[in-house]
Amino acid sequence: MLDREIALRTDKRLTNRLATAKLRFANASIDFSTHRGLDRRNVLSLAQGAWLKANENLILTGQTGTGKTWIACAFARQAARLDYSVLYVRMPRLFEDLALARLDGRFPRLIVNLARVQLLVLDDWGTHTLSDRQRLDLLEIFEERTGANRP
C-alpha cells in the first residue's frame, strides 16, 4: 500500500511538472531509429542529467527543421522525470512577456520566476535581430539564473 502511494505521488509530481513546463512537444523522446546524426552514447549520457546537477548549459544548434526543438523537449521531459522543474519558452514570446511585465510592474517578479525554474529551455534563437532592450533583458535573466546556480 505504501509503495502504491509513493508511486501515485511520484506520478502526480511528474504530471504537474510537465504541465508547468509548457513543452511544445510534451511527449517528445529521442528515437535512434531515425537518423539525425546524434551520437547515441552522448545523448544517453546527457539523459542521465549530470549536466543539470553541475548547473551547466546545453546548447543545441543546427539548421531549421532538423529537430532541435523536439530534442530540447525530450531532454526537458527527461529533466522533469529526474525531478527538476522545467519551463519551455520561445524567445519571441519571452520578449513579449517581458515587455508587458515591464509595463505593468511584474518585471522583477517575472525575472525571479525565470531564475527559480531549474531548467529554462529557450527556443527559437536567431529568428530575429535583438533590440538593445531585449539583449539587456536576456542579460538580466542570465545574471539572475547565475546567482541562483541554474543552467
Short mmCIF file of N, CA and C in Angstrom, two decimals:
data_model
loop_
_atom_site.label_atom_id
_atom_site.label_comp_id
_atom_site.label_asym_id
_atom_site.label_seq_id
_atom_site.Cartn_x
_atom_site.Cartn_y
_atom_site.Cartn_z
N MET A 1 0.82 -1.18 0.00
CA MET A 1 0.00 0.00 0.00
C MET A 1 0.88 1.26 0.00
N LEU A 2 1.95 1.26 0.79
CA LEU A 2 2.85 2.40 0.84
C LEU A 2 3.53 2.60 -0.51
N ASP A 3 3.96 1.51 -1.15
CA ASP A 3 4.60 1.61 -2.46
C ASP A 3 3.65 2.22 -3.48
N ARG A 4 2.40 1.83 -3.41
CA ARG A 4 1.40 2.37 -4.34
C ARG A 4 1.22 3.87 -4.12
N GLU A 5 1.16 4.30 -2.87
CA GLU A 5 1.00 5.72 -2.56
C GLU A 5 2.21 6.51 -3.04
N ILE A 6 3.40 5.97 -2.84
CA ILE A 6 4.61 6.64 -3.31
C ILE A 6 4.59 6.77 -4.83
N ALA A 7 4.20 5.70 -5.51
CA ALA A 7 4.12 5.72 -6.98
C ALA A 7 3.10 6.74 -7.46
N LEU A 8 1.95 6.81 -6.80
CA LEU A 8 0.92 7.78 -7.18
C LEU A 8 1.40 9.21 -7.01
N ARG A 9 2.07 9.47 -5.90
CA ARG A 9 2.58 10.82 -5.64
C ARG A 9 3.68 11.20 -6.63
N THR A 10 4.53 10.23 -6.94
CA THR A 10 5.59 10.47 -7.91
C THR A 10 5.00 10.78 -9.28
N ASP A 11 4.01 10.00 -9.69
CA ASP A 11 3.35 10.24 -10.98
C ASP A 11 2.66 11.60 -11.01
N LYS A 12 2.03 11.97 -9.91
CA LYS A 12 1.34 13.26 -9.84
C LYS A 12 2.33 14.41 -9.93
N ARG A 13 3.47 14.28 -9.22
CA ARG A 13 4.51 15.31 -9.28
C ARG A 13 5.02 15.47 -10.71
N LEU A 14 5.26 14.35 -11.39
CA LEU A 14 5.74 14.40 -12.76
C LEU A 14 4.70 15.04 -13.68
N THR A 15 3.45 14.65 -13.53
CA THR A 15 2.37 15.24 -14.33
C THR A 15 2.31 16.75 -14.12
N ASN A 16 2.42 17.19 -12.88
CA ASN A 16 2.39 18.63 -12.58
C ASN A 16 3.60 19.35 -13.17
N ARG A 17 4.79 18.74 -13.03
CA ARG A 17 6.00 19.36 -13.59
C ARG A 17 5.88 19.50 -15.11
N LEU A 18 5.38 18.46 -15.77
CA LEU A 18 5.24 18.52 -17.23
C LEU A 18 4.19 19.54 -17.66
N ALA A 19 3.12 19.66 -16.91
CA ALA A 19 2.09 20.67 -17.24
C ALA A 19 2.66 22.07 -17.07
N THR A 20 3.41 22.28 -16.01
CA THR A 20 4.01 23.58 -15.74
C THR A 20 5.09 23.92 -16.77
N ALA A 21 5.75 22.91 -17.31
CA ALA A 21 6.85 23.11 -18.25
C ALA A 21 6.40 23.73 -19.57
N LYS A 22 5.15 23.49 -19.95
CA LYS A 22 4.60 24.03 -21.20
C LYS A 22 5.44 23.65 -22.42
N LEU A 23 5.88 22.39 -22.46
CA LEU A 23 6.71 21.93 -23.57
C LEU A 23 5.94 21.97 -24.89
N ARG A 24 6.61 22.40 -25.92
CA ARG A 24 5.97 22.44 -27.24
C ARG A 24 5.60 21.03 -27.70
N PHE A 25 6.48 20.07 -27.41
CA PHE A 25 6.23 18.67 -27.71
C PHE A 25 6.28 17.89 -26.39
N ALA A 26 5.14 17.79 -25.74
CA ALA A 26 5.09 17.21 -24.40
C ALA A 26 5.46 15.73 -24.37
N ASN A 27 5.30 15.02 -25.47
CA ASN A 27 5.61 13.59 -25.50
C ASN A 27 6.91 13.31 -26.25
N ALA A 28 7.76 14.30 -26.39
CA ALA A 28 9.00 14.13 -27.14
C ALA A 28 9.90 13.10 -26.49
N SER A 29 10.48 12.29 -27.33
CA SER A 29 11.51 11.34 -26.89
C SER A 29 12.47 11.17 -28.06
N ILE A 30 13.65 10.72 -27.78
CA ILE A 30 14.65 10.58 -28.84
C ILE A 30 14.58 9.16 -29.39
N ASP A 31 14.32 9.09 -30.67
CA ASP A 31 14.19 7.81 -31.38
C ASP A 31 15.44 7.62 -32.22
N PHE A 32 16.25 6.66 -31.83
CA PHE A 32 17.51 6.43 -32.54
C PHE A 32 17.32 5.70 -33.87
N SER A 33 16.11 5.22 -34.14
CA SER A 33 15.88 4.56 -35.43
C SER A 33 15.80 5.58 -36.56
N THR A 34 15.50 6.84 -36.22
CA THR A 34 15.51 7.92 -37.20
C THR A 34 16.91 8.53 -37.19
N HIS A 35 17.55 8.57 -38.33
CA HIS A 35 18.91 9.10 -38.39
C HIS A 35 18.89 10.62 -38.31
N ARG A 36 19.42 11.13 -37.22
CA ARG A 36 19.53 12.58 -37.04
C ARG A 36 20.98 12.99 -36.82
N GLY A 37 21.88 12.04 -36.95
CA GLY A 37 23.28 12.36 -36.74
C GLY A 37 23.64 12.51 -35.28
N LEU A 38 22.84 11.95 -34.39
CA LEU A 38 23.10 12.06 -32.96
C LEU A 38 24.01 10.93 -32.49
N ASP A 39 24.92 11.26 -31.62
CA ASP A 39 25.79 10.27 -31.01
C ASP A 39 25.01 9.62 -29.87
N ARG A 40 24.64 8.37 -30.04
CA ARG A 40 23.80 7.66 -29.07
C ARG A 40 24.40 7.70 -27.66
N ARG A 41 25.68 7.45 -27.56
CA ARG A 41 26.34 7.43 -26.25
C ARG A 41 26.27 8.81 -25.59
N ASN A 42 26.49 9.86 -26.38
CA ASN A 42 26.43 11.22 -25.85
C ASN A 42 25.02 11.58 -25.38
N VAL A 43 24.02 11.23 -26.18
CA VAL A 43 22.62 11.51 -25.82
C VAL A 43 22.24 10.78 -24.54
N LEU A 44 22.60 9.51 -24.46
CA LEU A 44 22.28 8.73 -23.25
C LEU A 44 22.99 9.28 -22.03
N SER A 45 24.21 9.76 -22.22
CA SER A 45 24.94 10.38 -21.11
C SER A 45 24.24 11.66 -20.66
N LEU A 46 23.84 12.50 -21.61
CA LEU A 46 23.12 13.73 -21.27
C LEU A 46 21.80 13.43 -20.57
N ALA A 47 21.15 12.34 -20.96
CA ALA A 47 19.86 11.97 -20.36
C ALA A 47 20.00 11.61 -18.88
N GLN A 48 21.21 11.28 -18.44
CA GLN A 48 21.43 10.96 -17.03
C GLN A 48 21.33 12.21 -16.15
N GLY A 49 21.52 13.40 -16.75
CA GLY A 49 21.31 14.64 -16.02
C GLY A 49 22.50 15.20 -15.27
N ALA A 50 23.70 14.67 -15.49
CA ALA A 50 24.88 15.20 -14.78
C ALA A 50 25.09 16.68 -15.10
N TRP A 51 24.78 17.09 -16.32
CA TRP A 51 24.94 18.49 -16.70
C TRP A 51 23.99 19.39 -15.91
N LEU A 52 22.83 18.86 -15.55
CA LEU A 52 21.90 19.62 -14.72
C LEU A 52 22.43 19.75 -13.30
N LYS A 53 22.92 18.65 -12.76
CA LYS A 53 23.47 18.67 -11.40
C LYS A 53 24.64 19.64 -11.30
N ALA A 54 25.42 19.74 -12.38
CA ALA A 54 26.59 20.62 -12.40
C ALA A 54 26.24 22.05 -12.81
N ASN A 55 24.95 22.34 -12.98
CA ASN A 55 24.48 23.68 -13.39
C ASN A 55 25.14 24.13 -14.69
N GLU A 56 25.24 23.21 -15.64
CA GLU A 56 25.80 23.53 -16.94
C GLU A 56 24.68 23.76 -17.94
N ASN A 57 25.01 24.48 -19.01
CA ASN A 57 24.05 24.75 -20.07
C ASN A 57 24.18 23.72 -21.18
N LEU A 58 23.12 23.51 -21.89
CA LEU A 58 23.11 22.64 -23.06
C LEU A 58 22.61 23.48 -24.23
N ILE A 59 23.43 23.61 -25.25
CA ILE A 59 23.06 24.42 -26.41
C ILE A 59 22.95 23.50 -27.62
N LEU A 60 21.78 23.50 -28.24
CA LEU A 60 21.54 22.69 -29.43
C LEU A 60 21.58 23.61 -30.64
N THR A 61 22.39 23.27 -31.63
CA THR A 61 22.50 24.08 -32.84
C THR A 61 22.23 23.20 -34.06
N GLY A 62 21.82 23.84 -35.13
CA GLY A 62 21.59 23.12 -36.38
C GLY A 62 20.68 23.90 -37.30
N GLN A 63 20.52 23.38 -38.49
CA GLN A 63 19.68 24.01 -39.49
C GLN A 63 18.21 23.97 -39.07
N THR A 64 17.43 24.86 -39.65
CA THR A 64 15.99 24.88 -39.43
C THR A 64 15.40 23.54 -39.86
N GLY A 65 14.50 23.02 -39.03
CA GLY A 65 13.80 21.79 -39.38
C GLY A 65 14.55 20.50 -39.09
N THR A 66 15.63 20.58 -38.35
CA THR A 66 16.41 19.37 -38.06
C THR A 66 16.01 18.69 -36.76
N GLY A 67 15.07 19.28 -36.02
CA GLY A 67 14.57 18.62 -34.81
C GLY A 67 15.15 19.13 -33.51
N LYS A 68 15.73 20.32 -33.52
CA LYS A 68 16.31 20.87 -32.29
C LYS A 68 15.25 21.04 -31.20
N THR A 69 14.09 21.54 -31.57
CA THR A 69 13.03 21.75 -30.59
C THR A 69 12.57 20.42 -30.02
N TRP A 70 12.40 19.42 -30.87
CA TRP A 70 11.98 18.09 -30.42
C TRP A 70 13.00 17.53 -29.42
N ILE A 71 14.28 17.64 -29.77
CA ILE A 71 15.34 17.11 -28.90
C ILE A 71 15.37 17.89 -27.59
N ALA A 72 15.24 19.22 -27.66
CA ALA A 72 15.22 20.03 -26.44
C ALA A 72 14.06 19.62 -25.54
N CYS A 73 12.90 19.37 -26.14
CA CYS A 73 11.74 18.94 -25.35
C CYS A 73 11.95 17.55 -24.77
N ALA A 74 12.64 16.69 -25.50
CA ALA A 74 12.93 15.35 -24.98
C ALA A 74 13.85 15.45 -23.76
N PHE A 75 14.89 16.29 -23.84
CA PHE A 75 15.77 16.47 -22.69
C PHE A 75 15.03 17.14 -21.53
N ALA A 76 14.17 18.09 -21.84
CA ALA A 76 13.39 18.75 -20.79
C ALA A 76 12.45 17.76 -20.11
N ARG A 77 11.83 16.91 -20.89
CA ARG A 77 10.94 15.88 -20.33
C ARG A 77 11.73 14.94 -19.41
N GLN A 78 12.92 14.57 -19.85
CA GLN A 78 13.76 13.71 -19.01
C GLN A 78 14.16 14.44 -17.73
N ALA A 79 14.46 15.73 -17.83
CA ALA A 79 14.81 16.51 -16.63
C ALA A 79 13.64 16.51 -15.65
N ALA A 80 12.43 16.63 -16.16
CA ALA A 80 11.24 16.58 -15.28
C ALA A 80 11.14 15.22 -14.61
N ARG A 81 11.45 14.16 -15.35
CA ARG A 81 11.45 12.81 -14.75
C ARG A 81 12.50 12.69 -13.65
N LEU A 82 13.60 13.44 -13.81
CA LEU A 82 14.66 13.43 -12.81
C LEU A 82 14.36 14.38 -11.65
N ASP A 83 13.14 14.91 -11.62
CA ASP A 83 12.64 15.77 -10.55
C ASP A 83 13.14 17.22 -10.61
N TYR A 84 13.45 17.69 -11.80
CA TYR A 84 13.82 19.10 -11.99
C TYR A 84 12.60 19.87 -12.47
N SER A 85 12.47 21.11 -12.03
CA SER A 85 11.43 21.97 -12.58
C SER A 85 11.91 22.47 -13.94
N VAL A 86 10.98 22.59 -14.88
CA VAL A 86 11.32 22.91 -16.27
C VAL A 86 10.34 23.95 -16.80
N LEU A 87 10.83 24.84 -17.65
CA LEU A 87 9.96 25.76 -18.38
C LEU A 87 10.50 25.92 -19.79
N TYR A 88 9.62 25.72 -20.77
CA TYR A 88 9.94 25.91 -22.18
C TYR A 88 9.34 27.24 -22.62
N VAL A 89 10.16 28.08 -23.26
CA VAL A 89 9.68 29.38 -23.75
C VAL A 89 10.31 29.66 -25.11
N ARG A 90 9.49 30.09 -26.05
CA ARG A 90 10.02 30.57 -27.33
C ARG A 90 10.49 32.01 -27.12
N MET A 91 11.63 32.35 -27.69
CA MET A 91 12.21 33.68 -27.48
C MET A 91 11.25 34.81 -27.86
N PRO A 92 10.56 34.76 -29.00
CA PRO A 92 9.64 35.86 -29.32
C PRO A 92 8.58 36.05 -28.23
N ARG A 93 8.05 34.95 -27.70
CA ARG A 93 7.04 35.04 -26.65
C ARG A 93 7.65 35.57 -25.36
N LEU A 94 8.86 35.14 -25.06
CA LEU A 94 9.55 35.63 -23.86
C LEU A 94 9.68 37.14 -23.90
N PHE A 95 10.10 37.68 -25.04
CA PHE A 95 10.28 39.12 -25.14
C PHE A 95 8.95 39.87 -25.04
N GLU A 96 7.89 39.29 -25.58
CA GLU A 96 6.56 39.89 -25.42
C GLU A 96 6.17 39.92 -23.94
N ASP A 97 6.37 38.80 -23.26
CA ASP A 97 6.02 38.72 -21.83
C ASP A 97 6.84 39.70 -21.00
N LEU A 98 8.13 39.82 -21.32
CA LEU A 98 8.99 40.75 -20.58
C LEU A 98 8.56 42.20 -20.81
N ALA A 99 8.21 42.54 -22.04
CA ALA A 99 7.77 43.91 -22.34
C ALA A 99 6.48 44.23 -21.60
N LEU A 100 5.53 43.30 -21.60
CA LEU A 100 4.27 43.52 -20.86
C LEU A 100 4.52 43.61 -19.36
N ALA A 101 5.39 42.75 -18.86
CA ALA A 101 5.69 42.76 -17.43
C ALA A 101 6.35 44.07 -17.02
N ARG A 102 7.17 44.61 -17.89
CA ARG A 102 7.81 45.89 -17.59
C ARG A 102 6.76 46.99 -17.48
N LEU A 103 5.74 46.94 -18.34
CA LEU A 103 4.69 47.96 -18.34
C LEU A 103 3.79 47.88 -17.12
N ASP A 104 3.46 46.66 -16.68
CA ASP A 104 2.51 46.55 -15.57
C ASP A 104 3.18 46.26 -14.21
N GLY A 105 4.50 46.40 -14.16
CA GLY A 105 5.19 46.29 -12.87
C GLY A 105 5.54 44.88 -12.43
N ARG A 106 5.31 43.89 -13.29
CA ARG A 106 5.62 42.50 -12.91
C ARG A 106 7.03 42.07 -13.30
N PHE A 107 7.80 42.95 -13.91
CA PHE A 107 9.10 42.57 -14.45
C PHE A 107 10.02 41.93 -13.41
N PRO A 108 10.23 42.55 -12.25
CA PRO A 108 11.12 41.91 -11.26
C PRO A 108 10.65 40.52 -10.85
N ARG A 109 9.36 40.35 -10.67
CA ARG A 109 8.82 39.05 -10.27
C ARG A 109 8.99 38.02 -11.38
N LEU A 110 8.80 38.44 -12.64
CA LEU A 110 8.98 37.52 -13.77
C LEU A 110 10.44 37.06 -13.86
N ILE A 111 11.36 37.97 -13.67
CA ILE A 111 12.79 37.61 -13.70
C ILE A 111 13.10 36.60 -12.60
N VAL A 112 12.59 36.84 -11.41
CA VAL A 112 12.81 35.90 -10.30
C VAL A 112 12.21 34.54 -10.62
N ASN A 113 11.01 34.52 -11.20
CA ASN A 113 10.38 33.25 -11.56
C ASN A 113 11.18 32.50 -12.63
N LEU A 114 11.73 33.23 -13.58
CA LEU A 114 12.56 32.60 -14.61
C LEU A 114 13.86 32.06 -14.01
N ALA A 115 14.35 32.72 -12.99
CA ALA A 115 15.57 32.25 -12.32
C ALA A 115 15.29 31.05 -11.43
N ARG A 116 14.10 30.98 -10.91
CA ARG A 116 13.74 29.93 -9.95
C ARG A 116 13.63 28.55 -10.61
N VAL A 117 13.13 28.51 -11.85
CA VAL A 117 12.97 27.23 -12.54
C VAL A 117 14.35 26.61 -12.76
N GLN A 118 14.45 25.31 -12.54
CA GLN A 118 15.75 24.66 -12.59
C GLN A 118 16.29 24.48 -14.01
N LEU A 119 15.42 24.23 -14.98
CA LEU A 119 15.85 24.14 -16.38
C LEU A 119 14.96 25.05 -17.21
N LEU A 120 15.57 26.06 -17.78
CA LEU A 120 14.86 27.00 -18.65
C LEU A 120 15.26 26.70 -20.10
N VAL A 121 14.29 26.29 -20.90
CA VAL A 121 14.54 25.98 -22.31
C VAL A 121 14.13 27.20 -23.12
N LEU A 122 15.11 27.83 -23.77
CA LEU A 122 14.85 28.99 -24.61
C LEU A 122 14.96 28.55 -26.07
N ASP A 123 13.85 28.60 -26.78
CA ASP A 123 13.80 28.09 -28.15
C ASP A 123 13.67 29.24 -29.15
N ASP A 124 14.02 28.96 -30.38
CA ASP A 124 13.91 29.89 -31.50
C ASP A 124 14.83 31.10 -31.37
N TRP A 125 16.07 30.82 -31.01
CA TRP A 125 17.11 31.85 -31.03
C TRP A 125 17.37 32.22 -32.48
N GLY A 126 17.68 33.46 -32.72
CA GLY A 126 18.13 33.87 -34.04
C GLY A 126 17.03 34.03 -35.07
N THR A 127 15.78 34.00 -34.67
CA THR A 127 14.71 34.19 -35.65
C THR A 127 14.54 35.66 -36.01
N HIS A 128 15.07 36.53 -35.15
CA HIS A 128 15.05 37.96 -35.46
C HIS A 128 16.20 38.64 -34.71
N THR A 129 16.54 39.83 -35.15
CA THR A 129 17.59 40.60 -34.51
C THR A 129 17.08 41.15 -33.18
N LEU A 130 17.91 41.03 -32.15
CA LEU A 130 17.51 41.51 -30.83
C LEU A 130 17.74 43.01 -30.70
N SER A 131 16.81 43.68 -30.06
CA SER A 131 16.98 45.10 -29.75
C SER A 131 17.91 45.22 -28.53
N ASP A 132 18.36 46.43 -28.28
CA ASP A 132 19.19 46.65 -27.09
C ASP A 132 18.43 46.25 -25.82
N ARG A 133 17.15 46.60 -25.75
CA ARG A 133 16.33 46.26 -24.59
C ARG A 133 16.26 44.74 -24.40
N GLN A 134 16.06 44.02 -25.48
CA GLN A 134 15.97 42.56 -25.41
C GLN A 134 17.30 41.94 -24.96
N ARG A 135 18.40 42.48 -25.46
CA ARG A 135 19.72 41.98 -25.02
C ARG A 135 19.90 42.22 -23.53
N LEU A 136 19.50 43.39 -23.06
CA LEU A 136 19.61 43.69 -21.62
C LEU A 136 18.69 42.79 -20.80
N ASP A 137 17.51 42.52 -21.31
CA ASP A 137 16.59 41.61 -20.61
C ASP A 137 17.18 40.21 -20.50
N LEU A 138 17.78 39.73 -21.59
CA LEU A 138 18.43 38.41 -21.54
C LEU A 138 19.57 38.41 -20.53
N LEU A 139 20.36 39.47 -20.53
CA LEU A 139 21.45 39.56 -19.56
C LEU A 139 20.90 39.51 -18.14
N GLU A 140 19.81 40.21 -17.90
CA GLU A 140 19.17 40.20 -16.58
C GLU A 140 18.76 38.79 -16.18
N ILE A 141 18.15 38.06 -17.11
CA ILE A 141 17.74 36.68 -16.83
C ILE A 141 18.96 35.82 -16.54
N PHE A 142 19.99 35.93 -17.39
CA PHE A 142 21.19 35.10 -17.20
C PHE A 142 21.88 35.42 -15.89
N GLU A 143 21.97 36.69 -15.56
CA GLU A 143 22.61 37.09 -14.29
C GLU A 143 21.84 36.54 -13.10
N GLU A 144 20.53 36.66 -13.14
CA GLU A 144 19.70 36.16 -12.04
C GLU A 144 19.82 34.64 -11.92
N ARG A 145 19.84 33.96 -13.05
CA ARG A 145 19.96 32.49 -13.03
C ARG A 145 21.34 32.08 -12.54
N THR A 146 22.37 32.82 -12.92
CA THR A 146 23.72 32.50 -12.45
C THR A 146 23.80 32.65 -10.94
N GLY A 147 23.18 33.68 -10.41
CA GLY A 147 23.14 33.87 -8.96
C GLY A 147 22.38 32.78 -8.25
N ALA A 148 21.44 32.16 -8.95
CA ALA A 148 20.63 31.08 -8.36
C ALA A 148 21.21 29.70 -8.70
N ASN A 149 22.41 29.68 -9.33
CA ASN A 149 23.05 28.42 -9.75
C ASN A 149 22.14 27.57 -10.62
N ARG A 150 21.63 28.17 -11.69
CA ARG A 150 20.74 27.48 -12.61
C ARG A 150 21.36 27.48 -14.01
N PRO A 151 21.21 26.35 -14.74
CA PRO A 151 21.70 26.35 -16.13
C PRO A 151 20.76 27.13 -17.03
#
